[in-house]
């Protein structure tokens, strides 16, 4: 089979292109915001809330399928991500950073919505955990490249942050244009619904996604902000920390994917949330920067286990619902994400420890939900009660 016609290669290339922009954006954000735009915890919280608004309206991606195919929408979204990242360094002000962040985020979230839909359609249920793990590994490798670029450009070559943003976004745009020109039309076996759907029997999946959105904000916004504000890490040091994260994820994610296939979603999610409670509680009391780095790395590895949420959906969902459910679930994921960063930005000024302790509490709620996932989920067996019996939905 011609390699250029293999759908996994298309998905793998985009999985690599996305972190080249996001990795550069994330690695530079806190230092760029503090040093160039004089941000405090309040402004960084507002920025992160604005960043999540496109995620909150991810359901709009489903409506756009009336106008274009999922593959095309994924490519257009990736171009917006690259453009928003490339432009960031040219607008070192509060309003400028807010605007480029929203543009970048619109591309990222709509791409992620289409990526989830396409991957769950094009990969079989048997191969999906491992393939999704491979995509995480590829993304981690691309993140390594991005973080290495930041470190080399800033600490070794002495390039400006503006130039690094431009390079990261530009490479993403170049890979996306190649995928657009090189790959033929790809679609799943079943035509997707092009309207918004909420299925009562998917309620546990929606709940897991909602709690995951709340947890993700604390990690993405305040864990790395802790490193800069409390421990004084430079942009280069933050990049090295991200490099370690990426290397471990590249090695571990495919293995975690295989473990999900072996353990099942229930056990995997249980382990993830127990680990999350421990890590967030430790964040609240950590005083040693190296222990904080270790917690950050452990937290990042736990994210790979969230693949189990996607494979749980794949096993219980009607194949026609995957695109619509991806859009709706991203919106649900971002309900908390739009509100929490700004609220936590204020709480951060009062007590950084309180931010992480509430994160541990959220992990406890997620753990309860994880125990309601059946050992072998399938249509008609979506939820179990605490007695182990299949619960009606």
Short mmCIF file of C-alpha atoms in Angstrom, two decimals:
data_model
loop_
_atom_site.label_atom_id
_atom_site.label_comp_id
_atom_site.label_asym_id
_atom_site.label_seq_id
_atom_site.Cartn_x
_atom_site.Cartn_y
_atom_site.Cartn_z
CA UNK A 1 0.00 0.00 0.00
CA UNK A 2 1.34 3.42 -0.95
CA UNK A 3 2.56 5.15 2.23
CA UNK A 4 1.05 8.46 1.17
CA UNK A 5 -2.40 6.84 1.19
CA UNK A 6 -2.17 5.47 4.69
CA UNK A 7 -4.46 7.49 6.98
CA UNK A 8 -2.26 6.89 10.02
CA UNK A 9 0.64 8.70 8.30
CA UNK A 10 -1.58 11.73 7.72
CA UNK A 11 -2.65 11.72 11.37
CA UNK A 12 0.92 11.15 12.54
CA UNK A 13 2.25 14.13 10.53
CA UNK A 14 -0.40 16.46 11.93
CA UNK A 15 0.23 15.04 15.41
CA UNK A 16 3.82 16.15 14.96
CA UNK A 17 3.02 19.53 13.42
CA UNK A 18 0.72 20.68 16.21
CA UNK A 19 3.27 20.60 19.10
CA UNK A 20 5.83 22.54 17.07
CA UNK A 21 3.60 25.57 17.54
CA UNK A 22 2.08 24.69 20.90
CA UNK A 23 5.43 23.68 22.38
CA UNK A 24 7.07 26.98 21.45
CA UNK A 25 4.02 28.94 22.61
CA UNK A 26 3.87 27.17 25.97
CA UNK A 27 7.62 27.21 26.62
CA UNK A 28 7.83 30.96 26.07
CA UNK A 29 4.48 32.08 27.41
CA UNK A 30 5.21 32.76 31.08
CA UNK A 31 8.53 34.49 30.45
CA UNK A 32 7.18 36.44 27.45
CA UNK A 33 4.10 37.52 29.43
CA UNK A 34 6.06 38.56 32.51
CA UNK A 35 9.10 40.11 30.80
CA UNK A 36 7.49 41.73 27.73
CA UNK A 37 3.89 42.40 28.78
CA UNK A 38 4.34 42.79 32.58
CA UNK A 39 1.70 40.18 33.41
CA UNK A 40 0.80 39.22 36.98
CA UNK A 41 -1.25 36.20 38.07
CA UNK A 42 -4.44 38.14 37.29
CA UNK A 43 -3.53 38.84 33.64
CA UNK A 44 -2.20 35.32 33.06
CA UNK A 45 -5.46 33.95 34.43
CA UNK A 46 -7.49 36.20 32.10
CA UNK A 47 -5.34 35.17 29.13
CA UNK A 48 -5.84 31.48 29.90
CA UNK A 49 -9.60 32.00 30.21
CA UNK A 50 -9.62 33.72 26.81
CA UNK A 51 -7.52 30.87 25.41
CA UNK A 52 -10.23 28.43 26.41
CA UNK A 53 -13.14 30.28 24.78
CA UNK A 54 -12.50 28.61 21.37
CA UNK A 55 -12.54 25.29 23.20
CA UNK A 56 -15.86 26.24 24.75
CA UNK A 57 -17.33 26.75 21.26
CA UNK A 58 -15.76 23.60 19.79
CA UNK A 59 -19.27 22.39 18.99
CA UNK A 60 -19.10 24.87 16.10
CA UNK A 61 -16.67 22.51 14.38
CA UNK A 62 -19.51 20.02 13.87
CA UNK A 63 -21.68 22.67 12.23
CA UNK A 64 -18.82 23.55 9.85
CA UNK A 65 -18.92 19.98 8.52
CA UNK A 66 -21.87 21.08 6.41
CA UNK A 67 -19.40 23.29 4.49
CA UNK A 68 -16.23 21.13 4.50
CA UNK A 69 -15.02 17.63 5.24
CA UNK A 70 -13.39 16.71 8.55
CA UNK A 71 -10.00 16.35 6.87
CA UNK A 72 -10.22 19.85 5.36
CA UNK A 73 -11.36 21.42 8.63
CA UNK A 74 -8.45 19.77 10.45
CA UNK A 75 -6.00 21.30 7.96
CA UNK A 76 -7.57 24.78 8.06
CA UNK A 77 -7.48 24.67 11.86
CA UNK A 78 -3.81 23.72 11.85
CA UNK A 79 -3.01 26.70 9.61
CA UNK A 80 -4.72 29.03 12.11
CA UNK A 81 -2.69 27.49 14.93
CA UNK A 82 0.57 28.11 13.06
CA UNK A 83 -0.42 31.65 12.11
CA UNK A 84 -1.43 32.60 15.66
CA UNK A 85 1.84 31.26 17.07
CA UNK A 86 4.00 32.96 14.43
CA UNK A 87 2.31 36.32 15.11
CA UNK A 88 2.59 36.18 18.93
CA UNK A 89 6.05 37.72 19.20
CA UNK A 90 5.03 40.75 17.13
CA UNK A 91 2.41 41.87 19.69
CA UNK A 92 4.15 42.20 23.11
CA UNK A 93 1.26 43.90 24.87
CA UNK A 94 -1.68 42.83 26.98
CA UNK A 95 -4.28 43.24 24.20
CA UNK A 96 -1.93 41.90 21.51
CA UNK A 97 -1.15 38.78 23.50
CA UNK A 98 -4.83 38.22 24.17
CA UNK A 99 -5.69 38.46 20.43
CA UNK A 100 -2.93 36.17 19.12
CA UNK A 101 -3.76 33.67 21.86
CA UNK A 102 -7.41 33.47 20.78
CA UNK A 103 -6.39 32.97 17.12
CA UNK A 104 -3.89 30.27 18.01
CA UNK A 105 -6.39 28.61 20.35
CA UNK A 106 -9.16 28.58 17.73
CA UNK A 107 -6.93 26.58 15.42
CA UNK A 108 -5.73 24.25 18.17
CA UNK A 109 -9.15 23.36 19.57
CA UNK A 110 -10.88 22.85 16.22
CA UNK A 111 -7.97 20.69 15.07
CA UNK A 112 -8.16 18.62 18.26
CA UNK A 113 -11.90 18.11 17.78
CA UNK A 114 -11.41 16.82 14.23
CA UNK A 115 -8.36 14.81 15.22
CA UNK A 116 -10.30 12.90 17.87
CA UNK A 117 -13.15 12.21 15.46
CA UNK A 118 -10.90 11.08 12.60
CA UNK A 119 -8.65 8.89 14.75
CA UNK A 120 -11.55 7.05 16.40
CA UNK A 121 -13.10 6.46 12.97
CA UNK A 122 -9.94 5.40 11.13
CA UNK A 123 -8.45 3.20 13.88
CA UNK A 124 -10.14 -0.05 14.88
CA UNK A 125 -11.17 -0.59 18.52
CA UNK A 126 -8.37 -3.14 18.89
CA UNK A 127 -5.59 -0.91 17.58
CA UNK A 128 -6.88 2.46 18.82
CA UNK A 129 -5.18 2.49 22.27
CA UNK A 130 -1.75 1.72 20.79
CA UNK A 131 -2.18 4.04 17.78
CA UNK A 132 -3.35 6.88 20.02
CA UNK A 133 -0.34 6.22 22.23
CA UNK A 134 1.89 6.43 19.14
CA UNK A 135 0.33 9.78 18.27
CA UNK A 136 1.09 11.05 21.77
CA UNK A 137 4.67 9.81 21.37
CA UNK A 138 5.04 11.58 18.01
CA UNK A 139 3.63 14.74 19.55
CA UNK A 140 6.12 14.40 22.39
CA UNK A 141 9.00 14.05 19.93
CA UNK A 142 7.82 17.18 18.12
CA UNK A 143 7.60 18.92 21.47
CA UNK A 144 11.21 17.91 22.10
CA UNK A 145 12.15 19.61 18.85
CA UNK A 146 10.18 22.72 19.84
CA UNK A 147 11.66 22.93 23.33
CA UNK A 148 15.16 22.27 22.00
CA UNK A 149 14.59 25.08 19.50
CA UNK A 150 13.62 27.45 22.33
CA UNK A 151 16.65 26.50 24.43
CA UNK A 152 19.14 26.67 21.55
CA UNK A 153 17.69 29.88 20.14
CA UNK A 154 17.52 31.77 23.44
CA UNK A 155 20.39 30.45 25.54
CA UNK A 156 22.88 29.44 22.83
CA UNK A 157 22.19 31.56 19.73
CA UNK A 158 20.77 34.60 21.51
CA UNK A 159 17.77 34.93 19.19
CA UNK A 160 14.75 36.94 20.26
CA UNK A 161 11.49 35.41 21.49
CA UNK A 162 9.83 37.02 18.46
CA UNK A 163 12.04 35.00 16.10
CA UNK A 164 11.39 31.75 17.96
CA UNK A 165 7.62 32.24 17.82
CA UNK A 166 7.93 32.88 14.08
CA UNK A 167 9.97 29.72 13.51
CA UNK A 168 7.61 27.48 15.50
CA UNK A 169 4.47 28.71 13.75
CA UNK A 170 6.14 28.71 10.33
CA UNK A 171 7.18 25.04 10.49
CA UNK A 172 3.65 24.03 11.50
CA UNK A 173 2.25 25.92 8.50
CA UNK A 174 4.76 24.24 6.15
CA UNK A 175 3.92 20.69 7.31
CA UNK A 176 0.19 21.42 7.08
CA UNK A 177 0.49 22.66 3.49
CA UNK A 178 2.42 19.50 2.60
CA UNK A 179 -0.35 17.31 4.08
CA UNK A 180 -2.98 19.31 2.19
CA UNK A 181 -1.23 18.80 -1.16
CA UNK A 182 0.10 15.25 -0.70
CA UNK A 183 -2.73 13.22 0.83
CA UNK A 184 -5.94 12.11 -0.89
CA UNK A 185 -9.42 12.37 0.57
CA UNK A 186 -9.88 10.33 3.76
CA UNK A 187 -13.11 9.54 5.55
CA UNK A 188 -14.39 7.05 8.08
CA UNK A 189 -16.53 4.06 7.14
CA UNK A 190 -19.71 5.71 8.46
CA UNK A 191 -20.98 9.17 7.50
CA UNK A 192 -21.02 11.43 10.55
CA UNK A 193 -23.95 13.41 11.92
CA UNK A 194 -23.59 17.08 11.03
CA UNK A 195 -25.64 18.36 13.95
CA UNK A 196 -25.11 18.61 17.69
CA UNK A 197 -26.16 15.57 19.69
CA UNK A 198 -26.30 14.90 23.43
CA UNK A 199 -26.88 11.24 24.25
CA UNK A 200 -28.11 10.37 27.73
CA UNK A 201 -26.18 7.11 27.67
CA UNK A 202 -22.88 8.99 27.22
CA UNK A 203 -23.33 10.94 30.46
CA UNK A 204 -20.39 9.29 32.26
CA UNK A 205 -18.07 10.15 29.39
CA UNK A 206 -19.28 13.76 29.49
CA UNK A 207 -18.66 13.89 33.26
CA UNK A 208 -15.12 12.50 32.93
CA UNK A 209 -14.36 15.04 30.19
CA UNK A 210 -15.73 17.92 32.28
CA UNK A 211 -13.57 17.01 35.27
CA UNK A 212 -10.58 16.53 32.98
CA UNK A 213 -10.99 20.09 31.72
CA UNK A 214 -10.90 21.48 35.25
CA UNK A 215 -7.80 19.45 36.13
CA UNK A 216 -6.02 20.41 32.91
CA UNK A 217 -6.29 24.13 33.66
CA UNK A 218 -4.53 23.85 36.98
CA UNK A 219 -1.71 21.87 35.39
CA UNK A 220 -1.28 23.95 32.25
CA UNK A 221 -1.71 27.38 33.80
CA UNK A 222 -0.38 27.26 37.33
CA UNK A 223 2.07 24.34 37.54
CA UNK A 224 4.51 25.98 35.11
CA UNK A 225 3.70 29.47 36.49
CA UNK A 226 4.79 28.12 39.90
CA UNK A 227 8.20 27.28 38.42
CA UNK A 228 8.74 30.83 37.14
CA UNK A 229 7.21 32.87 39.97
CA UNK A 230 8.16 30.82 43.05
CA UNK A 231 11.41 29.18 41.92
CA UNK A 232 12.63 31.75 39.37
CA UNK A 233 13.12 29.39 36.42
CA UNK A 234 14.27 31.05 33.18
CA UNK A 235 12.73 30.37 29.77
CA UNK A 236 15.69 28.14 28.93
CA UNK A 237 15.28 26.13 32.15
CA UNK A 238 11.55 25.74 31.53
CA UNK A 239 12.40 24.41 28.06
CA UNK A 240 14.80 21.84 29.52
CA UNK A 241 12.04 20.66 31.87
CA UNK A 242 9.71 20.33 28.88
CA UNK A 243 12.45 18.41 27.04
CA UNK A 244 12.56 15.83 29.82
CA UNK A 245 8.76 15.59 29.75
CA UNK A 246 8.75 15.06 26.02
CA UNK A 247 11.47 12.39 26.10
CA UNK A 248 9.67 10.37 28.77
CA UNK A 249 6.32 10.72 27.01
CA UNK A 250 7.85 9.62 23.72
CA UNK A 251 9.04 6.44 25.41
CA UNK A 252 6.08 5.81 27.70
CA UNK A 253 2.97 6.86 25.72
CA UNK A 254 2.88 3.89 23.28
CA UNK A 255 3.44 1.53 26.22
CA UNK A 256 0.66 3.23 28.16
CA UNK A 257 -1.56 2.78 25.10
CA UNK A 258 -0.82 -0.96 25.12
CA UNK A 259 -1.47 -1.10 28.85
CA UNK A 260 -4.89 0.49 28.33
CA UNK A 261 -5.67 -2.33 25.91
CA UNK A 262 -4.52 -4.84 28.55
CA UNK A 263 -5.85 -3.23 31.73
CA UNK A 264 -9.02 -1.68 30.34
CA UNK A 265 -10.32 1.84 30.82
CA UNK A 266 -11.61 1.41 34.39
CA UNK A 267 -8.26 0.40 35.93
CA UNK A 268 -6.26 2.90 33.86
CA UNK A 269 -8.40 5.87 34.87
CA UNK A 270 -8.36 4.76 38.50
CA UNK A 271 -4.55 4.76 38.54
CA UNK A 272 -4.47 8.15 36.78
CA UNK A 273 -6.70 9.88 39.33
CA UNK A 274 -5.03 8.37 42.39
CA UNK A 275 -1.74 9.67 41.02
CA UNK A 276 -3.32 13.06 40.35
CA UNK A 277 -4.52 13.43 43.95
CA UNK A 278 -1.03 12.67 45.25
CA UNK A 279 0.72 15.05 42.82
CA UNK A 280 -1.62 18.01 43.38
CA UNK A 281 -1.42 17.64 47.16
CA UNK A 282 2.37 17.64 46.91
CA UNK A 283 2.32 20.76 44.70
CA UNK A 284 0.61 22.62 47.54
CA UNK A 285 3.45 22.04 50.00
CA UNK A 286 6.57 21.69 47.82
CA UNK A 287 9.46 24.00 48.68
CA UNK A 288 12.30 22.37 46.74
CA UNK A 289 12.50 23.27 43.02
CA UNK A 290 13.78 19.84 42.01
CA UNK A 291 10.91 18.08 43.75
CA UNK A 292 8.56 20.48 41.97
CA UNK A 293 10.12 19.48 38.64
CA UNK A 294 9.63 15.81 39.52
CA UNK A 295 5.97 16.46 40.31
CA UNK A 296 5.54 18.31 37.02
CA UNK A 297 7.00 15.38 35.08
CA UNK A 298 4.82 12.84 36.92
CA UNK A 299 1.74 15.01 36.31
CA UNK A 300 2.55 15.19 32.60
CA UNK A 301 2.93 11.40 32.31
CA UNK A 302 -0.47 10.90 33.95
CA UNK A 303 -1.99 12.87 31.07
CA UNK A 304 -1.15 10.00 28.69
CA UNK A 305 -3.60 7.81 30.56
CA UNK A 306 -6.43 10.11 29.45
CA UNK A 307 -6.33 8.12 26.18
CA UNK A 308 -8.62 5.76 28.10
CA UNK A 309 -11.41 8.36 27.98
CA UNK A 310 -11.31 8.31 24.17
CA UNK A 311 -11.24 4.53 23.88
CA UNK A 312 -14.12 4.31 26.38
CA UNK A 313 -16.16 6.56 24.08
CA UNK A 314 -15.17 4.52 21.02
CA UNK A 315 -16.43 1.34 22.68
CA UNK A 316 -19.82 2.69 23.80
CA UNK A 317 -20.68 5.12 20.96
CA UNK A 318 -22.65 4.73 17.76
CA UNK A 319 -20.00 5.22 15.02
CA UNK A 320 -22.16 7.97 13.46
CA UNK A 321 -21.92 10.00 16.68
CA UNK A 322 -18.13 10.33 16.90
CA UNK A 323 -17.70 13.73 15.21
CA UNK A 324 -20.66 15.31 16.99
CA UNK A 325 -19.66 13.85 20.34
CA UNK A 326 -16.08 15.08 19.88
CA UNK A 327 -17.35 18.64 19.37
CA UNK A 328 -19.78 18.49 22.27
CA UNK A 329 -17.23 16.89 24.59
CA UNK A 330 -14.63 19.58 23.86
CA UNK A 331 -17.23 22.20 24.75
CA UNK A 332 -18.06 20.37 27.98
CA UNK A 333 -14.34 20.07 28.70
CA UNK A 334 -14.02 23.83 28.47
CA UNK A 335 -17.01 24.90 30.57
CA UNK A 336 -14.80 24.85 33.65
CA UNK A 337 -11.79 25.95 31.60
CA UNK A 338 -13.31 29.32 30.68
CA UNK A 339 -14.12 30.19 34.31
CA UNK A 340 -11.39 28.57 36.40
CA UNK A 341 -8.17 30.28 35.19
CA UNK A 342 -9.40 33.79 35.97
CA UNK A 343 -10.91 32.68 39.29
CA UNK A 344 -7.78 30.76 40.21
CA UNK A 345 -5.67 33.75 39.16
CA UNK A 346 -7.30 35.72 41.99
CA UNK A 347 -7.02 32.76 44.39
CA UNK A 348 -3.34 32.42 43.45
CA UNK A 349 -2.62 35.88 44.85
CA UNK A 350 -4.21 34.86 48.16
CA UNK A 351 -2.85 31.30 48.39
CA UNK A 352 -1.08 29.29 45.64
CA UNK A 353 -1.42 26.17 47.82
CA UNK A 354 -5.22 26.48 47.77
CA UNK A 355 -5.19 26.27 43.96
CA UNK A 356 -3.49 22.87 44.06
CA UNK A 357 -5.52 21.53 46.99
CA UNK A 358 -8.74 22.22 45.11
CA UNK A 359 -7.14 20.36 42.18
CA UNK A 360 -6.63 17.35 44.45
CA UNK A 361 -10.31 17.54 45.41
CA UNK A 362 -11.27 17.54 41.71
CA UNK A 363 -9.11 14.45 41.30
CA UNK A 364 -11.14 12.77 44.03
CA UNK A 365 -14.38 13.42 42.15
CA UNK A 366 -12.81 12.03 38.96
CA UNK A 367 -11.75 8.90 40.84
CA UNK A 368 -15.36 8.26 41.90
CA UNK A 369 -16.46 8.61 38.26
CA UNK A 370 -13.69 6.29 37.06
CA UNK A 371 -15.00 3.52 39.31
CA UNK A 372 -18.31 3.69 37.42
CA UNK A 373 -16.69 2.70 34.11
CA UNK A 374 -17.43 -0.98 33.30
CA UNK A 375 -14.61 -3.50 32.98
CA UNK A 376 -15.73 -4.13 29.40
CA UNK A 377 -17.74 -1.13 28.16
CA UNK A 378 -19.96 -1.52 25.11
CA UNK A 379 -23.30 -0.17 23.85
CA UNK A 380 -25.88 -0.96 26.49
CA UNK A 381 -23.19 -1.39 29.16
CA UNK A 382 -21.89 2.14 29.61
CA UNK A 383 -22.01 2.53 33.41
CA UNK A 384 -21.74 0.29 36.45
CA UNK A 385 -23.02 1.02 39.95
CA UNK A 386 -20.75 0.83 42.99
CA UNK A 387 -22.02 -2.71 43.55
CA UNK A 388 -20.53 -3.69 40.18
CA UNK A 389 -23.85 -4.11 38.37
CA UNK A 390 -24.67 -2.45 35.05
CA UNK A 391 -26.56 0.74 35.85
CA UNK A 392 -29.47 2.05 33.73
CA UNK A 393 -28.80 5.30 31.84
#
